[in-house]
mmCIF file of C-alpha atoms in Angstrom:
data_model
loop_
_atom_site.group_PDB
_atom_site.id
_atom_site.type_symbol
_atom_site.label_atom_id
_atom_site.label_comp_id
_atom_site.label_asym_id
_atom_site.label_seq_id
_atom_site.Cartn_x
_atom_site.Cartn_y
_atom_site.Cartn_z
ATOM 1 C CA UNK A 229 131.603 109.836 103.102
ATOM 2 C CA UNK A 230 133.801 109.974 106.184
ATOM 3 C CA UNK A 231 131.760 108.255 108.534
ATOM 4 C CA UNK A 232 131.668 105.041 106.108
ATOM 5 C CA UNK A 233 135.382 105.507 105.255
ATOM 6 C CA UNK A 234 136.401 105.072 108.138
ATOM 7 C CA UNK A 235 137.188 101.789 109.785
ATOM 8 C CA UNK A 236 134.700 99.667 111.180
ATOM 9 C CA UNK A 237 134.701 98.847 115.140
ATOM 10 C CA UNK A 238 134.809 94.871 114.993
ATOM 11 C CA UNK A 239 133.948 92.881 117.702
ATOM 12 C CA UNK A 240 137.162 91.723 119.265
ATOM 13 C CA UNK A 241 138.442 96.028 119.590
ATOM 14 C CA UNK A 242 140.141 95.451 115.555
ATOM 15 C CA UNK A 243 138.965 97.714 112.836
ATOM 16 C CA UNK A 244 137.879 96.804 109.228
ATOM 17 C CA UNK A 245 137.286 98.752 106.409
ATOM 18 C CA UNK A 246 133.005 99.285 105.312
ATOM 19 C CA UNK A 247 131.633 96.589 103.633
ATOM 20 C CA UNK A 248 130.417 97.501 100.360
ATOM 21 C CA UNK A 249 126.673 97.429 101.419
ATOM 22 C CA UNK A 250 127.628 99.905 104.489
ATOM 23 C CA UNK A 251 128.991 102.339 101.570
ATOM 24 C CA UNK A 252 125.770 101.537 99.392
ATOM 25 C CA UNK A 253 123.591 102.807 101.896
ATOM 26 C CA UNK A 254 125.485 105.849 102.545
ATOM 27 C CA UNK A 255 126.249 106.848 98.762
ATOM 28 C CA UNK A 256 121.955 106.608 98.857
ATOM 29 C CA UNK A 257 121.908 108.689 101.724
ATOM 30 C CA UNK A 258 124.286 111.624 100.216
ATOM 31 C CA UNK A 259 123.560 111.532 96.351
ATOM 32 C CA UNK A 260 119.911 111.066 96.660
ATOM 33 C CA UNK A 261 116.796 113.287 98.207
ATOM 34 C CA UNK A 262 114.115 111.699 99.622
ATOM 35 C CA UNK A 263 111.753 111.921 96.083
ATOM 36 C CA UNK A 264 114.341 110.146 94.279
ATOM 37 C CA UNK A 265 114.376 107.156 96.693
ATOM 38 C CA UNK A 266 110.854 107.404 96.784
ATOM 39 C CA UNK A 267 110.837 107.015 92.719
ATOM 40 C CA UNK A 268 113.517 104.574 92.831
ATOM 41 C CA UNK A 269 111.604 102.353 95.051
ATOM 42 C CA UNK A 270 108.970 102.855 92.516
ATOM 43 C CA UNK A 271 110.550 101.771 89.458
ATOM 44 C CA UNK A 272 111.923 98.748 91.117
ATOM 45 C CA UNK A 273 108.848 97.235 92.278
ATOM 46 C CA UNK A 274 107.452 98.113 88.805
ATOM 47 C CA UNK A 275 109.938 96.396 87.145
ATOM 48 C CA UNK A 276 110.157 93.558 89.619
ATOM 49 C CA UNK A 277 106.203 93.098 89.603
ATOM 50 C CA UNK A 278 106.118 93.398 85.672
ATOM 51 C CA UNK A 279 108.889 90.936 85.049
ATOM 52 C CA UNK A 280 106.866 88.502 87.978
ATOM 53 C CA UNK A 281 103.721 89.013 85.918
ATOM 54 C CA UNK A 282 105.135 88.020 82.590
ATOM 55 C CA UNK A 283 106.945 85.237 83.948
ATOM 56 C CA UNK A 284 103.833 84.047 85.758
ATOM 57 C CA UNK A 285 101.732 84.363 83.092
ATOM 58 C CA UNK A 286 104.325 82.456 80.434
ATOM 59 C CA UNK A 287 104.538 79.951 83.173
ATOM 60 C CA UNK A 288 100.648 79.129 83.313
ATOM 61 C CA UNK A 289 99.911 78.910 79.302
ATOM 62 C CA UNK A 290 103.046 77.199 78.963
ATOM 63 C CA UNK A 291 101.739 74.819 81.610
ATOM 64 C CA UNK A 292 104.692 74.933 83.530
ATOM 65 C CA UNK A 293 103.900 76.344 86.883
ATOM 66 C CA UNK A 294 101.571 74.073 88.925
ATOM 67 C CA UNK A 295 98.397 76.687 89.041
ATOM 68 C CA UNK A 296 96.386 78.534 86.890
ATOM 69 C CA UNK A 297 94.495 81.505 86.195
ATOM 70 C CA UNK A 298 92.543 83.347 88.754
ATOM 71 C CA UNK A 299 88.712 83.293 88.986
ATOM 72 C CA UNK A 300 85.470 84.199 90.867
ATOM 73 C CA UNK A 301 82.577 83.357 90.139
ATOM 74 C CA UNK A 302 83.669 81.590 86.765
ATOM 75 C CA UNK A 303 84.898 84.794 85.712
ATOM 76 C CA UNK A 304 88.786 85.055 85.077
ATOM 77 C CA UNK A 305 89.869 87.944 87.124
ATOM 78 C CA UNK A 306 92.852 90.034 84.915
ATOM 79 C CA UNK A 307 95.739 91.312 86.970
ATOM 80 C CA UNK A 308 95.060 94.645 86.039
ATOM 81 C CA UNK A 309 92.133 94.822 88.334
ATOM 82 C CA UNK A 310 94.492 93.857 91.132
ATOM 83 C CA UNK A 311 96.526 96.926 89.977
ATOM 84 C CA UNK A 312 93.391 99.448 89.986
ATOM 85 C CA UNK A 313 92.905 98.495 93.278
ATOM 86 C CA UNK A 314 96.335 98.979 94.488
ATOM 87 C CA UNK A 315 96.603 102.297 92.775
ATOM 88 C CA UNK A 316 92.822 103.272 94.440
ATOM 89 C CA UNK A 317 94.773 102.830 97.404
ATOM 90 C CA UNK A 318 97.865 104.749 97.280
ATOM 91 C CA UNK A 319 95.597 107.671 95.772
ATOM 92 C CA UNK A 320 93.552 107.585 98.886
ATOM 93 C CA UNK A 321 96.700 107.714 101.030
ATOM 94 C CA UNK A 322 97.612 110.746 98.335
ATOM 95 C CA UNK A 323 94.258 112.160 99.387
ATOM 96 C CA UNK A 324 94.141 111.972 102.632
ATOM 97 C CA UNK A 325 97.375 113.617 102.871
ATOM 98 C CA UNK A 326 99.098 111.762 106.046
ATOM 99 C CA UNK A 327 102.523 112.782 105.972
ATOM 100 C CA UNK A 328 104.158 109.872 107.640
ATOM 101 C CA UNK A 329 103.031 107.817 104.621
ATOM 102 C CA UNK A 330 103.522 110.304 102.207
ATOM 103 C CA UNK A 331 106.591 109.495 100.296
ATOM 104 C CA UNK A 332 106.726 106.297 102.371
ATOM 105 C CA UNK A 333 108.717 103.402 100.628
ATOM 106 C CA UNK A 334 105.682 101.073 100.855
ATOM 107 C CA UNK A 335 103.731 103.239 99.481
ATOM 108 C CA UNK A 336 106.223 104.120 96.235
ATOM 109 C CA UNK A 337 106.473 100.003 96.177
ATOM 110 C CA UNK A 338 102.522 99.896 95.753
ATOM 111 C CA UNK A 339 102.143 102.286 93.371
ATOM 112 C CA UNK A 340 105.324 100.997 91.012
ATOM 113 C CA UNK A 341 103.262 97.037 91.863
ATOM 114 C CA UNK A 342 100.064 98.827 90.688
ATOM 115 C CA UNK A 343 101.259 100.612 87.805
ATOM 116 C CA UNK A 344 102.887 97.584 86.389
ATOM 117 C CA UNK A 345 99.919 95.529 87.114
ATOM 118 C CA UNK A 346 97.982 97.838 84.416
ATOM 119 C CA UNK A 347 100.316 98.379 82.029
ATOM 120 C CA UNK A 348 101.047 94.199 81.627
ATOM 121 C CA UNK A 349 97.815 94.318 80.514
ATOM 122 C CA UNK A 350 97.616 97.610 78.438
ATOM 123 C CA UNK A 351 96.524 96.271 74.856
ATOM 124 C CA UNK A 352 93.195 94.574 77.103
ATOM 125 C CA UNK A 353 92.271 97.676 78.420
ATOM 126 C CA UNK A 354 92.706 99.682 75.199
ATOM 127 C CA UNK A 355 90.743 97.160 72.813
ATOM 128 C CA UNK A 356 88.818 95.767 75.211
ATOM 129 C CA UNK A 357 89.555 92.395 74.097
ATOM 130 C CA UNK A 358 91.995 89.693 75.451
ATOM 131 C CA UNK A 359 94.376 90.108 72.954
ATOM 132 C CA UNK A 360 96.824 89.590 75.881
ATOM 133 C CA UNK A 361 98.563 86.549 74.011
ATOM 134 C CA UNK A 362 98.180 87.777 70.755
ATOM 135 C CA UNK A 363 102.006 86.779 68.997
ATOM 136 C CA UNK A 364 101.939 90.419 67.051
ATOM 137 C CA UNK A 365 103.664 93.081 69.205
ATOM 138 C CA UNK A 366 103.917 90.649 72.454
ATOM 139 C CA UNK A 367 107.871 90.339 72.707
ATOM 140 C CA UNK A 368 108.330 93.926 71.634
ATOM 141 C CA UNK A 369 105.718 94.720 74.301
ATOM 142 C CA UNK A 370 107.676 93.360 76.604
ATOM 143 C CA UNK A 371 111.043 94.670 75.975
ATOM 144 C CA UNK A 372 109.984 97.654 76.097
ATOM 145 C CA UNK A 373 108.505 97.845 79.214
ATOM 146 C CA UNK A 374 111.660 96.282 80.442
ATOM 147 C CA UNK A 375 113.756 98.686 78.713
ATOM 148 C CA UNK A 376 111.142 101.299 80.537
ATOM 149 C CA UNK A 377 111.851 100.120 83.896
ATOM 150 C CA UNK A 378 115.357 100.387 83.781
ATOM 151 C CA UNK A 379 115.652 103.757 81.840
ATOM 152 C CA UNK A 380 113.351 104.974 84.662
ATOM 153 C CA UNK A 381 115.124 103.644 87.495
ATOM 154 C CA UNK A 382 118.589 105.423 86.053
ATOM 155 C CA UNK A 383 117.419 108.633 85.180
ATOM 156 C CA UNK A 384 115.444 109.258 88.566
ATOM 157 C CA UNK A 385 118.707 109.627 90.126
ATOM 158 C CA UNK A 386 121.385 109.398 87.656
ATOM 159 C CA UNK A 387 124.202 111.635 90.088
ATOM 160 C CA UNK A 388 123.277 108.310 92.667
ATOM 161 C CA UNK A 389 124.413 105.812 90.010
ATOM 162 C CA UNK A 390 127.733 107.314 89.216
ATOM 163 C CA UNK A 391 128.805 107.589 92.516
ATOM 164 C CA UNK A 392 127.463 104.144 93.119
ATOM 165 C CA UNK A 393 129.534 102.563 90.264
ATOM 166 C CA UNK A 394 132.513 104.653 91.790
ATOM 167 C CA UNK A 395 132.255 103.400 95.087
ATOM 168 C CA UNK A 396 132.085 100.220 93.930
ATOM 169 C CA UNK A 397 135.279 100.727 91.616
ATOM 170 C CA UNK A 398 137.174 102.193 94.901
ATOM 171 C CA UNK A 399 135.931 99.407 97.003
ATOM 172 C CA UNK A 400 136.684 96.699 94.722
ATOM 173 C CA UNK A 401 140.116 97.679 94.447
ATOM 174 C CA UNK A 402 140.992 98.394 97.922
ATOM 175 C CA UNK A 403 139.823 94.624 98.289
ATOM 176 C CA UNK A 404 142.073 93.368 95.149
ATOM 177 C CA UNK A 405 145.116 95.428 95.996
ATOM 178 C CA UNK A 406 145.135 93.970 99.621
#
């Protein structure tokens, strides 16, 4: 990482050593390819959107977030529709092919969103029933998605994460032993 190593220009002609988010970026530049930030983009906004959701949805049966469900027509509209039409939408990107959006972080955002969208709301689609608050497998349900997210998040680019804890280490100390 020498261009990050070395010291930073400062404004008044001093130098300073990188800030840690300066050495972030460039550890993700080095230790990743552009598929793996592509999928880690994608499992962060799956886990961000999933842990929204559930938090969302605890907060309006719980009665404790000022709005409630959404419907049209005086029909209660699921998330997971909301997802299905996310994912339509990446897929036609997909299709059409345009390589400047191909691979595009937006795009890996929309697709984790839309993913997570669907599987919140898995054990609807399967039994075709809202069972969605159904006590019997709901926590476990949850945890494991959770547990998903961040398992997938690690393993997409597990070389990334080492270097990013070491960096991290280095940096820290550099800042404690001055």
């Amino acid at each position: 990482m020498p261009d990050v190593e070395a010291q930073q220009q400062t404004g008044d002609g001093g130098r300073r050593p990188p800030r840690l988010t300066e050495r972030w970026a460039a550890t993700l530049r080095e230790h990743t390819t552009p598929t793996q930030r592509s999928l880690l983009v994608t499992w962060v906004a799956f886990g961000t959107t999933f842990g929204t959701v559930r938090l969302i949805t605890h907060g309006i049966r719980g009665g404790w977030l000022p709005w409630g469900n959404v419907s049209m027509g005086g029909t209660h509209l699921h998330h997971y529709n909301l997802g299905i039409g996310t994912l339509a939408g990446v897929g036609m990107v997909a299709v059409r092919g345009d390589a400047q959006y191909i691979g595009h972080p937006a795009v890996a955002a929309a697709y984790g969103a839309g993913a997570a969208l669907i599987a919140d709301e898995f054990a609807l689609l399967l039994d075709l029933q809202d069972v969605y608050w159904a006590k019997q497998g709901r926590i476990s349900v949850d945890v494991s998605f959770g547990v998903m997210s961040v398992l997938g998040l690690y393993l997409t680019a597990v070389p990334f994460w080492h270097e990013l804890a070491r960096v991290t280490g280095r940096h820290a100390r550099e800042r404690l032993g001055r």
